[in-house]
Amino acid sequence: MIRWLLALAVLFIASPALADELRPVSIQLEQVDEERWNLGWRQPLSSPQADRTARPDLPEICEVSGEPVLDNSALAVVGRAQVTCEGDIAGSRIGWPALSGQGDAILRVAPLDRPVQVYRLTAQEPYAEVEARPSSMQVWRGYFVIGVEHILAGWDHLLFVIALVLLVGRTWPVVKAATAFTVAHSITLAATTLGVTGLPQRPVEALIALSIVFLAVEIARGTKDTITRRLPWLVAFAFGLLHGFGFAGALREIGLPEGEVPAALVSFNLGVEAGQLLVIAAVLAGLEVIRRVRAGAEAPALRIASYAIGITGAYWLVDRVIG
């Protein structure tokens, strides 16, 4: 078990660039009149040298008018174009065929006479068929899955939740701390998404990294009496407010369907909570296995984990401050 934890530590330390992994391709197709549509897309890039030629694949009845307008930055391509479609696009397929190495894509289709449709595209299913009568559950289902993925694939939030469980260690205190974290990030996520408040994203991401380092130090201090160990729910609530701004930034990257903002916001948050509960259950189960398999192994295992988490968080902090 100790060797397994060492391997896990190496994985965390060797993968610092995986922080905030949820950066899907975003595609929007909005109808202007009977024939004209506005097409927009945003393609995050893994490096400045990555392929910038990918484009959305439109229905056969649609044609791009003129040359697309492209805004290129070091790590993203943003494109805009006018599209003409000869007829109803219901039943047609839209996709991003270059998804094999880029994770997921979020497709929004906004016809004039039908509800906004939201689809999640994957490397296995890079196309979606536009529905004539979309289900009312479509937005709920799509944003719930996105929320789950943001916890499981967004390494900074994932690492914070793991560190919180390792610090508290016992089921009932973990439940209270996780509930406080949930309530707090739900508040700032909703407030930011609805335009009530907000913070610049780069300082938020740096402070999220700092929160991970803070918890790693607390774990490494062992059983010393600190406010974090006495009142973990309070610390979780305070940092949860901060992480809510981070969740809001990710949701802003994806976009929200007009007219369906409450549904998208609630379902995304429920997805985040579902993913968070999966992580908490897995870490608690792992701690219980360590206690049962080898007496006295929990303390050195936590020390190893705290070093791995702390080093990773410190790397992210420096990278986000000077990057």
Short mmCIF file of C-alpha atoms in Angstrom, two decimals, residues 56-268:
data_model
loop_
_atom_site.label_atom_id
_atom_site.label_comp_id
_atom_site.label_asym_id
_atom_site.label_seq_id
_atom_site.Cartn_x
_atom_site.Cartn_y
_atom_site.Cartn_z
CA PRO A 56 -17.16 22.55 -36.89
CA ASP A 57 -18.74 20.09 -39.32
CA LEU A 58 -22.12 21.51 -40.41
CA PRO A 59 -25.17 19.89 -42.05
CA GLU A 60 -24.99 19.38 -45.82
CA ILE A 61 -27.72 21.96 -46.34
CA CYS A 62 -25.60 24.65 -44.65
CA GLU A 63 -22.76 26.65 -46.17
CA VAL A 64 -20.35 29.17 -44.66
CA SER A 65 -20.70 32.62 -46.27
CA GLY A 66 -17.32 34.21 -46.88
CA GLU A 67 -14.20 33.64 -44.81
CA PRO A 68 -14.46 32.88 -41.07
CA VAL A 69 -13.06 35.50 -38.69
CA LEU A 70 -10.38 33.94 -36.47
CA ASP A 71 -8.86 35.27 -33.25
CA ASN A 72 -5.70 33.35 -32.39
CA SER A 73 -4.04 33.37 -29.00
CA ALA A 74 -1.31 31.15 -27.58
CA LEU A 75 -3.69 28.53 -26.21
CA ALA A 76 -7.02 29.05 -28.01
CA VAL A 77 -8.62 29.70 -31.38
CA VAL A 78 -11.90 31.65 -31.46
CA GLY A 79 -13.81 31.62 -34.73
CA ARG A 80 -16.92 33.36 -36.08
CA ALA A 81 -18.74 32.92 -39.38
CA GLN A 82 -22.02 33.57 -41.15
CA VAL A 83 -23.85 30.44 -42.32
CA THR A 84 -26.69 29.99 -44.79
CA CYS A 85 -28.91 26.91 -44.49
CA GLU A 86 -31.41 25.93 -47.19
CA GLY A 87 -34.20 24.45 -45.12
CA ASP A 88 -34.80 23.11 -41.62
CA ILE A 89 -31.71 21.65 -39.94
CA ALA A 90 -33.80 19.34 -37.70
CA GLY A 91 -32.60 15.79 -38.24
CA SER A 92 -29.20 16.98 -39.51
CA ARG A 93 -25.89 16.26 -37.79
CA ILE A 94 -23.43 18.82 -36.42
CA GLY A 95 -20.09 17.91 -34.89
CA TRP A 96 -16.40 18.42 -34.31
CA PRO A 97 -14.62 15.49 -36.00
CA ALA A 98 -11.19 16.46 -34.61
CA LEU A 99 -12.11 15.48 -31.03
CA SER A 100 -9.88 12.40 -30.75
CA GLY A 101 -7.16 14.19 -28.78
CA GLN A 102 -9.10 17.18 -27.42
CA GLY A 103 -11.49 15.75 -24.85
CA ASP A 104 -15.11 16.87 -25.18
CA ALA A 105 -17.07 19.58 -26.96
CA ILE A 106 -20.23 21.42 -25.97
CA LEU A 107 -22.61 22.19 -28.85
CA ARG A 108 -25.41 24.78 -28.49
CA VAL A 109 -28.03 25.08 -31.22
CA ALA A 110 -30.50 27.97 -30.93
CA PRO A 111 -33.27 27.87 -33.56
CA LEU A 112 -35.73 30.77 -33.70
CA ASP A 113 -38.88 28.68 -33.22
CA ARG A 114 -37.65 25.93 -30.88
CA PRO A 115 -35.94 25.70 -27.47
CA VAL A 116 -32.16 25.92 -27.24
CA GLN A 117 -30.55 22.50 -27.57
CA VAL A 118 -27.32 21.53 -25.78
CA TYR A 119 -25.25 18.48 -26.70
CA ARG A 120 -22.06 17.00 -25.30
CA LEU A 121 -19.75 15.62 -28.00
CA THR A 122 -17.01 13.09 -27.28
CA ALA A 123 -14.24 11.37 -29.23
CA GLN A 124 -16.52 8.30 -29.39
CA GLU A 125 -19.56 10.37 -30.50
CA PRO A 126 -18.26 13.56 -32.14
CA TYR A 127 -21.60 14.34 -33.82
CA ALA A 128 -25.09 15.20 -32.55
CA GLU A 129 -28.37 15.13 -34.42
CA VAL A 130 -30.46 18.27 -34.07
CA GLU A 131 -33.88 17.37 -32.72
CA ALA A 132 -37.15 18.68 -34.10
CA ARG A 133 -38.73 18.52 -30.61
CA PRO A 134 -35.97 18.49 -27.98
CA SER A 135 -36.64 16.87 -24.63
CA SER A 136 -37.06 19.17 -21.64
CA MET A 137 -34.50 16.99 -19.85
CA GLN A 138 -31.78 17.59 -22.42
CA VAL A 139 -30.16 20.57 -20.70
CA TRP A 140 -30.45 18.91 -17.28
CA ARG A 141 -28.79 15.73 -18.50
CA GLY A 142 -26.01 17.47 -20.45
CA TYR A 143 -24.95 19.91 -17.71
CA PHE A 144 -25.18 17.25 -15.00
CA VAL A 145 -22.61 15.15 -16.88
CA ILE A 146 -20.43 18.24 -17.38
CA GLY A 147 -20.54 18.92 -13.63
CA VAL A 148 -19.48 15.37 -12.77
CA GLU A 149 -16.62 15.59 -15.27
CA HIS A 150 -15.45 18.91 -13.87
CA ILE A 151 -14.72 17.31 -10.50
CA LEU A 152 -13.29 14.07 -11.87
CA ALA A 153 -11.19 15.71 -14.61
CA GLY A 154 -10.48 19.10 -13.02
CA TRP A 155 -7.43 18.17 -10.99
CA ASP A 156 -7.22 21.24 -8.77
CA HIS A 157 -10.77 20.91 -7.38
CA LEU A 158 -10.34 17.13 -7.21
CA LEU A 159 -7.11 17.47 -5.23
CA PHE A 160 -8.73 19.91 -2.80
CA VAL A 161 -11.56 17.46 -2.06
CA ILE A 162 -9.06 14.60 -1.59
CA ALA A 163 -6.96 16.73 0.76
CA LEU A 164 -10.05 17.72 2.76
CA VAL A 165 -11.03 14.06 3.27
CA LEU A 166 -7.48 13.06 4.21
CA LEU A 167 -7.32 15.89 6.73
CA VAL A 168 -10.63 15.07 8.45
CA GLY A 169 -10.45 11.31 8.06
CA ARG A 170 -13.71 10.31 9.78
CA THR A 171 -17.04 9.85 8.03
CA TRP A 172 -19.36 12.20 9.96
CA PRO A 173 -16.91 15.16 10.18
CA VAL A 174 -16.15 14.64 6.48
CA VAL A 175 -19.88 14.81 5.69
CA LYS A 176 -20.22 18.09 7.63
CA ALA A 177 -17.14 19.61 5.99
CA ALA A 178 -18.24 18.48 2.51
CA THR A 179 -21.71 19.94 3.11
CA ALA A 180 -20.21 23.28 4.13
CA PHE A 181 -17.97 23.23 1.03
CA THR A 182 -21.01 22.46 -1.13
CA VAL A 183 -23.17 25.24 0.31
CA ALA A 184 -20.36 27.77 -0.04
CA HIS A 185 -19.39 27.06 -3.63
CA SER A 186 -23.06 26.88 -4.61
CA ILE A 187 -23.49 30.44 -3.33
CA THR A 188 -20.62 31.97 -5.30
CA LEU A 189 -21.28 29.81 -8.38
CA ALA A 190 -24.87 31.04 -8.56
CA ALA A 191 -24.00 34.65 -7.71
CA THR A 192 -21.26 34.84 -10.34
CA THR A 193 -23.22 33.04 -13.05
CA LEU A 194 -26.23 35.33 -12.52
CA GLY A 195 -24.03 38.45 -12.61
CA VAL A 196 -24.44 39.45 -8.95
CA THR A 197 -20.71 39.32 -8.21
CA GLY A 198 -17.45 37.99 -9.63
CA LEU A 199 -13.67 37.94 -9.43
CA PRO A 200 -10.94 37.85 -12.10
CA GLN A 201 -10.21 34.24 -13.00
CA ARG A 202 -6.41 34.22 -12.78
CA PRO A 203 -6.21 35.39 -9.12
CA VAL A 204 -8.99 32.92 -8.28
CA GLU A 205 -7.05 30.02 -9.81
CA ALA A 206 -3.91 31.05 -7.91
CA LEU A 207 -5.83 31.19 -4.62
CA ILE A 208 -7.36 27.77 -5.32
CA ALA A 209 -3.83 26.40 -5.66
CA LEU A 210 -2.93 28.12 -2.39
CA SER A 211 -5.90 26.45 -0.67
CA ILE A 212 -4.51 23.06 -1.74
CA VAL A 213 -1.09 23.91 -0.31
CA PHE A 214 -2.73 25.04 2.94
CA LEU A 215 -4.56 21.74 3.40
CA ALA A 216 -1.42 19.76 2.52
CA VAL A 217 0.50 21.59 5.26
CA GLU A 218 -2.30 20.88 7.73
CA ILE A 219 -2.20 17.16 6.85
CA ALA A 220 1.60 17.08 7.25
CA ARG A 221 1.34 18.62 10.74
CA GLY A 222 -0.31 15.44 11.95
CA THR A 223 -2.64 15.57 14.93
CA LYS A 224 -1.61 19.03 16.16
CA ASP A 225 -4.51 21.08 17.45
CA THR A 226 -5.31 23.73 14.84
CA ILE A 227 -8.47 25.60 13.90
CA THR A 228 -8.63 23.51 10.73
CA ARG A 229 -8.82 20.30 12.75
CA ARG A 230 -11.19 21.76 15.34
CA LEU A 231 -13.55 23.37 12.82
CA PRO A 232 -12.94 21.73 9.42
CA TRP A 233 -16.43 22.71 8.23
CA LEU A 234 -15.61 26.40 8.73
CA VAL A 235 -12.38 26.15 6.72
CA ALA A 236 -14.20 24.12 4.05
CA PHE A 237 -16.91 26.81 3.84
CA ALA A 238 -14.36 29.61 3.47
CA PHE A 239 -12.45 27.85 0.72
CA GLY A 240 -15.73 26.70 -0.86
CA LEU A 241 -16.65 30.33 -1.53
CA LEU A 242 -13.38 30.67 -3.41
CA HIS A 243 -13.80 27.44 -5.37
CA GLY A 244 -17.28 28.57 -6.43
CA PHE A 245 -15.66 31.36 -8.42
CA GLY A 246 -13.50 28.72 -10.09
CA PHE A 247 -16.54 26.61 -10.98
CA ALA A 248 -18.21 29.72 -12.39
CA GLY A 249 -15.18 30.39 -14.58
CA ALA A 250 -15.37 26.87 -16.00
CA LEU A 251 -19.10 27.24 -16.62
CA ARG A 252 -18.46 30.56 -18.35
CA GLU A 253 -15.99 28.81 -20.68
CA ILE A 254 -18.68 26.31 -21.64
CA GLY A 255 -21.52 28.78 -21.94
CA LEU A 256 -25.11 28.68 -20.74
CA PRO A 257 -28.16 28.18 -22.95
CA GLU A 258 -30.34 31.29 -23.12
CA GLY A 259 -33.70 30.66 -21.50
CA GLU A 260 -32.36 27.62 -19.67
CA VAL A 261 -29.86 29.26 -17.31
CA PRO A 262 -31.50 28.08 -14.03
CA ALA A 263 -31.77 24.49 -15.29
CA ALA A 264 -28.17 24.47 -16.54
CA LEU A 265 -26.86 26.04 -13.33
CA VAL A 266 -28.69 23.65 -11.00
CA SER A 267 -27.89 20.53 -13.02
CA PHE A 268 -24.20 21.51 -13.30
#
